[in-house]
Short mmCIF file of C-alpha atoms in Angstrom, two decimals:
data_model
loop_
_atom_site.label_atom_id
_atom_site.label_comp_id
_atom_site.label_asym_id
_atom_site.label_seq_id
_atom_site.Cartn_x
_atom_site.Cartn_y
_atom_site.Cartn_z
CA UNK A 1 -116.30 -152.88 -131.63
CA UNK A 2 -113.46 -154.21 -129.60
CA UNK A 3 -109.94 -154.08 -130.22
CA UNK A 4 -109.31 -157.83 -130.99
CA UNK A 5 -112.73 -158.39 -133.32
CA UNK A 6 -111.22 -155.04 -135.50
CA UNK A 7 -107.54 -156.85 -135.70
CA UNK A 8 -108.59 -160.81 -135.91
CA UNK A 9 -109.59 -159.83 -140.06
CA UNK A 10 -107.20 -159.13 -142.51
CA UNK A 11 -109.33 -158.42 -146.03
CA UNK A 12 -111.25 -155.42 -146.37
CA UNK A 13 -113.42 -153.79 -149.17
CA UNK A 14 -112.63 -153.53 -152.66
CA UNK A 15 -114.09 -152.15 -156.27
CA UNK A 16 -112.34 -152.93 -159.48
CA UNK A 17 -113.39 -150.42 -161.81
CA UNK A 18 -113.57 -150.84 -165.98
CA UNK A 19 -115.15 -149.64 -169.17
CA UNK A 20 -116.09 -150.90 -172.66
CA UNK A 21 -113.57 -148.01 -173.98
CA UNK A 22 -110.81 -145.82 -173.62
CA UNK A 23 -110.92 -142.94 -175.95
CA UNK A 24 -114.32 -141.15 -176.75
CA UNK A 25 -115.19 -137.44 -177.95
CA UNK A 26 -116.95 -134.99 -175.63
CA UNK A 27 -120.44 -136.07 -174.95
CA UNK A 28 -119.92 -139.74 -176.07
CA UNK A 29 -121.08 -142.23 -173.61
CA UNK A 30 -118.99 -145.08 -171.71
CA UNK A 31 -120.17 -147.98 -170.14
CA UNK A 32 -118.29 -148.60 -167.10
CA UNK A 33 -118.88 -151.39 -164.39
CA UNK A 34 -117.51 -151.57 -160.81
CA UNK A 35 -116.92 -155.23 -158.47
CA UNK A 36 -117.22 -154.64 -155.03
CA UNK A 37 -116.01 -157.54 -152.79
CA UNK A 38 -117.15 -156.33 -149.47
CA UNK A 39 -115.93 -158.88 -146.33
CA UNK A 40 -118.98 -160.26 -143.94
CA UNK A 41 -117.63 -158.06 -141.05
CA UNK A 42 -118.99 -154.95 -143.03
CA UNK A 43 -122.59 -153.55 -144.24
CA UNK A 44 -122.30 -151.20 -147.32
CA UNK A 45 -123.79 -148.26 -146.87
CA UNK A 46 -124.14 -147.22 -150.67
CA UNK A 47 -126.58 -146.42 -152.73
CA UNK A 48 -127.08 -144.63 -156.05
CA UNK A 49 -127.50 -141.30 -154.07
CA UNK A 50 -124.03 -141.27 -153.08
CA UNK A 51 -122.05 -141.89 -155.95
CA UNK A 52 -120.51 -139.06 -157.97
CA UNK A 53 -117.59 -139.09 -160.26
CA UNK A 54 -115.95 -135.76 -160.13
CA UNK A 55 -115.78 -134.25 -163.87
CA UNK A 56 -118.29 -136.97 -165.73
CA UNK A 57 -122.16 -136.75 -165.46
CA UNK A 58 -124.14 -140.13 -164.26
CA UNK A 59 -126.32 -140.91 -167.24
CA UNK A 60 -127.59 -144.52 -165.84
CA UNK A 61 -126.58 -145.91 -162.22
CA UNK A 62 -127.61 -149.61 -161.21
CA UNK A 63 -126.16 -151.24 -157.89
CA UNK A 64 -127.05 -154.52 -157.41
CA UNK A 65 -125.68 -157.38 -155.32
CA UNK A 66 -124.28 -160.55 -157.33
CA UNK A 67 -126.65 -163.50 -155.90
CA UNK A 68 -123.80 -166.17 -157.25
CA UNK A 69 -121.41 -164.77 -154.94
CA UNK A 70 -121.56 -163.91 -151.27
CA UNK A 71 -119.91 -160.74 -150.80
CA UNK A 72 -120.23 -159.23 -154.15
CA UNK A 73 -122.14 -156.14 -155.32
CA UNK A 74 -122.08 -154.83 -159.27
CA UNK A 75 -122.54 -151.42 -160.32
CA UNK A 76 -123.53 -150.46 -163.87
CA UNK A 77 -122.45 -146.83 -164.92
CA UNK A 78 -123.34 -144.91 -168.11
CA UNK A 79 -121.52 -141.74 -167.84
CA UNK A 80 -120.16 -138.59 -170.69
CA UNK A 81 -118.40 -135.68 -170.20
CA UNK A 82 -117.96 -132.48 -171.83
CA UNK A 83 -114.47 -131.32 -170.87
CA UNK A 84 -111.86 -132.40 -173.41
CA UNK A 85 -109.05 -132.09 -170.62
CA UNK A 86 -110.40 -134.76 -168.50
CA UNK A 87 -107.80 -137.99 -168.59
CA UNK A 88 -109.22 -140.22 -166.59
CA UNK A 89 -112.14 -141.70 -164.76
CA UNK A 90 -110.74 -140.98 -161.62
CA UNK A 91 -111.69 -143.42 -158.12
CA UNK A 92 -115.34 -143.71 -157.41
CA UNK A 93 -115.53 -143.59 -153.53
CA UNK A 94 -117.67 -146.11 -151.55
CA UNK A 95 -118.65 -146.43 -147.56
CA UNK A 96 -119.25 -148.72 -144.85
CA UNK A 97 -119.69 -149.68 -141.64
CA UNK A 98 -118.77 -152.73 -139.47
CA UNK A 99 -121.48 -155.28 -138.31
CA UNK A 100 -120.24 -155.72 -135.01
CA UNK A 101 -119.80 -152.20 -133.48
CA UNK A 102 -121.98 -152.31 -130.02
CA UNK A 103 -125.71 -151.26 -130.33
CA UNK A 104 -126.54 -147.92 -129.33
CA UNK A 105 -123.30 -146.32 -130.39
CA UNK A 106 -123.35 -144.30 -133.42
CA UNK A 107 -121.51 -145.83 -136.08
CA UNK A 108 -118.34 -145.17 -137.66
CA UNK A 109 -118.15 -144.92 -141.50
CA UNK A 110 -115.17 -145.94 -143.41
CA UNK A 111 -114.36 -145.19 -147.35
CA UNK A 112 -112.92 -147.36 -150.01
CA UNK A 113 -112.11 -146.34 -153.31
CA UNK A 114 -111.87 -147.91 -156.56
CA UNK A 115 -109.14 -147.85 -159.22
CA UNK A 116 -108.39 -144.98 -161.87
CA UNK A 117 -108.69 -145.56 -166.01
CA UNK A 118 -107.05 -143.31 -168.41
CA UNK A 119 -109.23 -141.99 -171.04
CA UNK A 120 -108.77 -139.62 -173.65
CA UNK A 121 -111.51 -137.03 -174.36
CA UNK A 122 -111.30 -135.40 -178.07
CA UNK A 123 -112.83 -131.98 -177.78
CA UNK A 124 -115.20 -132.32 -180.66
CA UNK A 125 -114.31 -128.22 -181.50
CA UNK A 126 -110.95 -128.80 -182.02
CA UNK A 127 -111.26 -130.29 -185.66
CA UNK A 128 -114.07 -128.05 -187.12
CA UNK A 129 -113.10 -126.50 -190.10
CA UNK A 130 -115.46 -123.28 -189.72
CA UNK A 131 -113.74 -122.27 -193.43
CA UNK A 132 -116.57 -124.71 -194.93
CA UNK A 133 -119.82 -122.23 -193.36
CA UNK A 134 -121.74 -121.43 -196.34
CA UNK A 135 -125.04 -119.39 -196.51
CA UNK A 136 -128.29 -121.27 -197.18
CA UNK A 137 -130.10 -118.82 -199.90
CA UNK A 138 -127.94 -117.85 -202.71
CA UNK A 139 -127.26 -114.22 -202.25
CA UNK A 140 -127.35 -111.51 -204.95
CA UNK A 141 -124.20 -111.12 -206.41
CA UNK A 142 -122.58 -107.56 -205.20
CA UNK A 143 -119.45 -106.13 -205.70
CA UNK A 144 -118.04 -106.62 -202.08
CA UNK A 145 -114.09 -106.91 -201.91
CA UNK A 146 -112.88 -110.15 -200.51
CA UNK A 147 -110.84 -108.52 -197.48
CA UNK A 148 -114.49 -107.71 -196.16
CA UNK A 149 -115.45 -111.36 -196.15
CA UNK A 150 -112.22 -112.54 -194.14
CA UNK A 151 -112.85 -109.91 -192.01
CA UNK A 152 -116.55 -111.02 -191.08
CA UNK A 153 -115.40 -114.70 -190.91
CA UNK A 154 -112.74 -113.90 -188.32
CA UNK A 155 -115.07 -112.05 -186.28
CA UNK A 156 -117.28 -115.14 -186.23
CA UNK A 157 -114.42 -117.17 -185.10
CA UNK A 158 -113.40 -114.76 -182.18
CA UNK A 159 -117.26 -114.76 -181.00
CA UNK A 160 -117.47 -118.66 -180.89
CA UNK A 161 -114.09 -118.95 -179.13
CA UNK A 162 -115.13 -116.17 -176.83
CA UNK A 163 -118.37 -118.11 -175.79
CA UNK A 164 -116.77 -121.37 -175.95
CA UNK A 165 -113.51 -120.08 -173.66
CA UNK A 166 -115.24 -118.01 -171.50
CA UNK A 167 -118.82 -119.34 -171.16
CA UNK A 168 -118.59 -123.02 -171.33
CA UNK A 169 -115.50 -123.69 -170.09
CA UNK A 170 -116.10 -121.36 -166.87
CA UNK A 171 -119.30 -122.70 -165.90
CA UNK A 172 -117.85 -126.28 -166.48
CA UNK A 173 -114.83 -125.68 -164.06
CA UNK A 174 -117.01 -124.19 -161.65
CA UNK A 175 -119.77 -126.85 -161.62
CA UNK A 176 -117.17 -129.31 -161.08
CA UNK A 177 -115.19 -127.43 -158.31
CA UNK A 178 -117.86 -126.66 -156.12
CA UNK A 179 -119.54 -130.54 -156.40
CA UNK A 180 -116.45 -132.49 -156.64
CA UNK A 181 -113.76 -130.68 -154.38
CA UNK A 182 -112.75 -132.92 -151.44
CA UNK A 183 -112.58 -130.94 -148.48
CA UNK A 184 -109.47 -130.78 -145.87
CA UNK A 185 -112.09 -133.13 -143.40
CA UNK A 186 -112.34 -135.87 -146.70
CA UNK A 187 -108.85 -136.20 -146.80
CA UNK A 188 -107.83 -136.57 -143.44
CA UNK A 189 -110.81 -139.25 -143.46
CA UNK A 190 -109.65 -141.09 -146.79
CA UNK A 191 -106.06 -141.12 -145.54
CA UNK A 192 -106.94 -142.77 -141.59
CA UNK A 193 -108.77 -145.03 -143.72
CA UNK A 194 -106.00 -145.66 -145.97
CA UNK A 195 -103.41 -146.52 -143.02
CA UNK A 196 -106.33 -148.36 -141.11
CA UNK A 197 -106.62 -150.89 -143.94
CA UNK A 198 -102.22 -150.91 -144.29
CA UNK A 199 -102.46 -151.66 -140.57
CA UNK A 200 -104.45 -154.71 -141.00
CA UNK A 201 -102.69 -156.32 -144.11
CA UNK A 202 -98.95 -155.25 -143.24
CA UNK A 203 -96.82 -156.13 -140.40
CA UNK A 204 -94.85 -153.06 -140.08
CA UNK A 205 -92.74 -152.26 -136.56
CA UNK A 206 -95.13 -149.76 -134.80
CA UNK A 207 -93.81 -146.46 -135.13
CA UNK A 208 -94.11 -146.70 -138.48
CA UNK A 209 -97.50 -146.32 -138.13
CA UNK A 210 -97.56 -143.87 -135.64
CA UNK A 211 -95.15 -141.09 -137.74
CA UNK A 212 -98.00 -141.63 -141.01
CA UNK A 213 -100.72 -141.08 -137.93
CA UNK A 214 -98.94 -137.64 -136.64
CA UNK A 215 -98.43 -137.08 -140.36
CA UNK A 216 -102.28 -137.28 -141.56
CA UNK A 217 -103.32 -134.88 -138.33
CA UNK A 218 -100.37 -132.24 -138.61
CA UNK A 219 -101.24 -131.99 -142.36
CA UNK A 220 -105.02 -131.90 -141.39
CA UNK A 221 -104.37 -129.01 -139.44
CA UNK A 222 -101.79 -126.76 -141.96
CA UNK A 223 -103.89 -126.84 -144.45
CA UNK A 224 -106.98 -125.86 -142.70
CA UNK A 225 -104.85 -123.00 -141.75
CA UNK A 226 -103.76 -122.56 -145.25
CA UNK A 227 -100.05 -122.44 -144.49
CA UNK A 228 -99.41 -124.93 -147.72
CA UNK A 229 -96.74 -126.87 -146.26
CA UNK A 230 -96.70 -129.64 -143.38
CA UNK A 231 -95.19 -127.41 -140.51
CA UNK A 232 -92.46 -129.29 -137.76
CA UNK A 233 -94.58 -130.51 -135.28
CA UNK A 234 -92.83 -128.01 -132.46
CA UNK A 235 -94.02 -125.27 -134.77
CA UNK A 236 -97.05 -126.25 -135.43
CA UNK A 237 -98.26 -126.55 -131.12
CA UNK A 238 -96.66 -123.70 -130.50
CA UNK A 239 -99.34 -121.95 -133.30
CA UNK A 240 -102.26 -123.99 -131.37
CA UNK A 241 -101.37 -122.70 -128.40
CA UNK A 242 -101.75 -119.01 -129.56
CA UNK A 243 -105.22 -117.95 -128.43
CA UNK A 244 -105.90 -116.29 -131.75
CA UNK A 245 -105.35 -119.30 -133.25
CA UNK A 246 -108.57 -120.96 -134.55
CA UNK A 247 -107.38 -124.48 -132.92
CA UNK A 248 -107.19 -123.06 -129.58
CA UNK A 249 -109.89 -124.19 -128.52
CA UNK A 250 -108.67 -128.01 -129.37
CA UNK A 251 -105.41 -127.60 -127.80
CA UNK A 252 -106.39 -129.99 -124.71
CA UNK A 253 -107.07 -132.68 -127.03
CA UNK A 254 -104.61 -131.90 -130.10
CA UNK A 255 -100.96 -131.53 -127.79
CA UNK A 256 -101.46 -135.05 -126.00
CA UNK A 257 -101.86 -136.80 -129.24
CA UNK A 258 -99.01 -135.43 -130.43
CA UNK A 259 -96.87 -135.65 -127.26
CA UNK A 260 -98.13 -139.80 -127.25
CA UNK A 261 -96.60 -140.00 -131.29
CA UNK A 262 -93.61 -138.69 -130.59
CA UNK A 263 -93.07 -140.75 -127.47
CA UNK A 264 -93.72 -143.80 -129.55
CA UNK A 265 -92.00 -142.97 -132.86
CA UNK A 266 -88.96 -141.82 -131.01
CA UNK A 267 -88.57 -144.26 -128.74
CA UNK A 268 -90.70 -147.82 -130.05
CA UNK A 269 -92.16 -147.93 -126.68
CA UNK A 270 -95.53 -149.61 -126.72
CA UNK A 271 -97.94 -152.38 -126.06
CA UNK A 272 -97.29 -155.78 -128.47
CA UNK A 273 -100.88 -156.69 -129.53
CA UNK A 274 -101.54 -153.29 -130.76
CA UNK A 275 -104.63 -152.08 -128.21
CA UNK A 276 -102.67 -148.68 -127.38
CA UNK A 277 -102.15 -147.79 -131.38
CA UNK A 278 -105.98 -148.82 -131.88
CA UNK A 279 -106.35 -146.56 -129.15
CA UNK A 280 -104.73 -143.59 -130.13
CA UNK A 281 -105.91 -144.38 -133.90
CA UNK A 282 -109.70 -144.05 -132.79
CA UNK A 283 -109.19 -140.69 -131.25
CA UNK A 284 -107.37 -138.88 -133.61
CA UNK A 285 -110.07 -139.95 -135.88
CA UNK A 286 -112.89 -138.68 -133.50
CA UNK A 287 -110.94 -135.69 -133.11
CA UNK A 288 -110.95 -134.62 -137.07
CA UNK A 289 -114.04 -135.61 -137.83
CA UNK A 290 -115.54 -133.38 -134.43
CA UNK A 291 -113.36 -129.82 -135.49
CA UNK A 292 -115.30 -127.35 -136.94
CA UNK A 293 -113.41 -124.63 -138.86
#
C-alpha cells in the first residue's frame, strides 16, 4: 500500500463494548454486545475463533454484520466468570487488514480494541454461613461435650478454605495466565498500532512521533531482556552490541533505527508529507514482529 493511499484516510476501526449489567455473582451470566464500525479501506479479519476475553469464559459468541449499515458488524457475547476479583470486562481485541495493500505481498495485520466496563463479581463463598450445616438423619443422642463439636466444625471450615484457596483459586490463576498473558511481541504490536491510528487523526510536529516510535522499540527490547525498566538509549546499543547479547544478531538493523530517531527528534529534520516517518514506521514494525527470542 503506498504512502499517500495509507495517509489520504483519517477514521479507522472501532468497537463500543456494553452489557445488560454491572454487578453479578460468580458464575452468573452477562449479556454483552460489541459495534464495530470498520472504514471501507479495511477487511476484518475476525471471527469467533479469535476472540477471547482474558478472565471470563465465552458461553455464546455471534458476529454478524449489520445489513442496515455499511460498515457495521455486531457481536453478541454471553460470558461468566468464576473469580470474584475480576473488576472489569477488560478490551476485547479485534484485527484487520487493508484492502489496498499490493497483491502478492503478504499482508499486514493491525489490532483494535474495544472499551473496558467495570463490573463487580460477588464471590458467592463469601456470605455462606457454614454455622447452619445440619445432619440429615437424626442421630442418637450421646453424651459428647460441645468443645468436640466446634472442634469438628472448624476442621470442616479449614478443609473447604484449603480446597477453595489452594485448589480453585490456583488452577483459576493459572488457566488464565497461560491463555490470556500478552506477550512482549503483543505489546509492541498493540502500541505501533496505537500511534499508527494517533498519526492519522492528530497533527502533531514530527518528532513527537518519532520519540513514542524509539520509545515502543527500546521498551520492546528491555523487557525481552527482563531488565524492568526502559534503559537510555546509549545504554541500551551499547548492550546490543555485546556479542553475548541475545540481540546481537539484530544489531545491523536495530542501531540505524535508532541513530535515524534521534536524528529526527533532536533536530526536527525531515520530509513534510510524512513518506520518511511512514518509512521508518514500517520497518521498525517488520523488525519486531521478525525477532525471535
Amino acid at each position: 500500500m503506498s504512502a499517500e493511499g495509507v495517509f489520504a484516510f483519517v477514521t479507522f476501526p472501532e468497537a463500543v463494548l456494553t452489557s445488560d449489567k454491572t454487578e453479578i455473582t460468580t458464575g452468573e451470566s452477562i449479556q454483552a454486545d460489541i459495534e464495530l464500525f470498520v472504514p471501507d479501506f479495511v477487511n476484518l479479519l475476525q471471527t469467533d475463533d479469535y476472540v477471547s476475553i482474558p478472565g471470563w469464559d465465552i458461553q455464546e459468541l455471534i458476529i454478524r454484520k449489520d445489513l442496515t449499515e455499511e460498515g457495521k458488524y455486531k457481536v453478541k457475547l454471553k460470558i461468566t466468570t468464576f473469580d470474584g476479583r475480576i473488576k472489569e470486562i477488560p478490551p476485547v481485541r479485534f484485527s484487520y487488514v487493508n484492502k489496498d495493500d499490493a497483491a502478492g505481498i503478504e499482508r499486514k495485520v493491525f489490532y483494535f480494541f474495544s472499551n473496558s466496563l467495570p463490573v463487580s463479581v460477588k464471590n458467592i463463598f463469601k456470605d455462606s454461613d457454614f454455622s447452619e450445616i445440619r445432619d440429615i438423619k437424626q442421630a442418637k443422642k450421646m453424651n459428647i461435650p460441645s468443645v468436640y463439636y466446634y472442634v469438628a466444625l472448624l476442621y470442616g471450615l479449614f478443609i473447604i478454605f484449603f480446597i477453595y484457596r489452594n485448589v480453585i483459586i490456583y488452577k483459576t490463576e493459572k488457566y488464565i495466565k497461560i491463555r490470556y498473558s500478552f506477550s512482549n511481541r503483543e505489546k509492541a504490536v498493540k502500541n505501533m498500532n496505537k500511534l499508527y491510528m494517533k498519526y492519522l487523526a492528530a497533527d502533531a510536529p514530527i518528532r513527537e512521533y518519532y520519540f513514542e516510535l524509539s520509545g515502543i522499540l527500546n521498551n520492546f527490547i528491555s523487557d525481552s531482556l527482563e531488565i524492568g525498566k526502559e534503559v537510555p538509549d546509549g545504554e541500551l546499543l551499547n548492550l546490543i552490541k555485546n556479542e553475548n547479547n541475545k540481540f546481537n544478531k539484530y544489531a545491523d538493523e536495530i542501531l540505524p533505527l535508532f541513530e535515524k530517531y534521534d536524528s529526527i527528534k533532536y533536530t526536527g529534520k525531515t520530509d513534510s508529507d510524512g513518506r520518511e516517518f511512514f518509512e521508518n514506521f514500517i520497518r521498525t514494525r517488520d523488525l519486531i514482529e521478525k525477532i525471535q527470542i
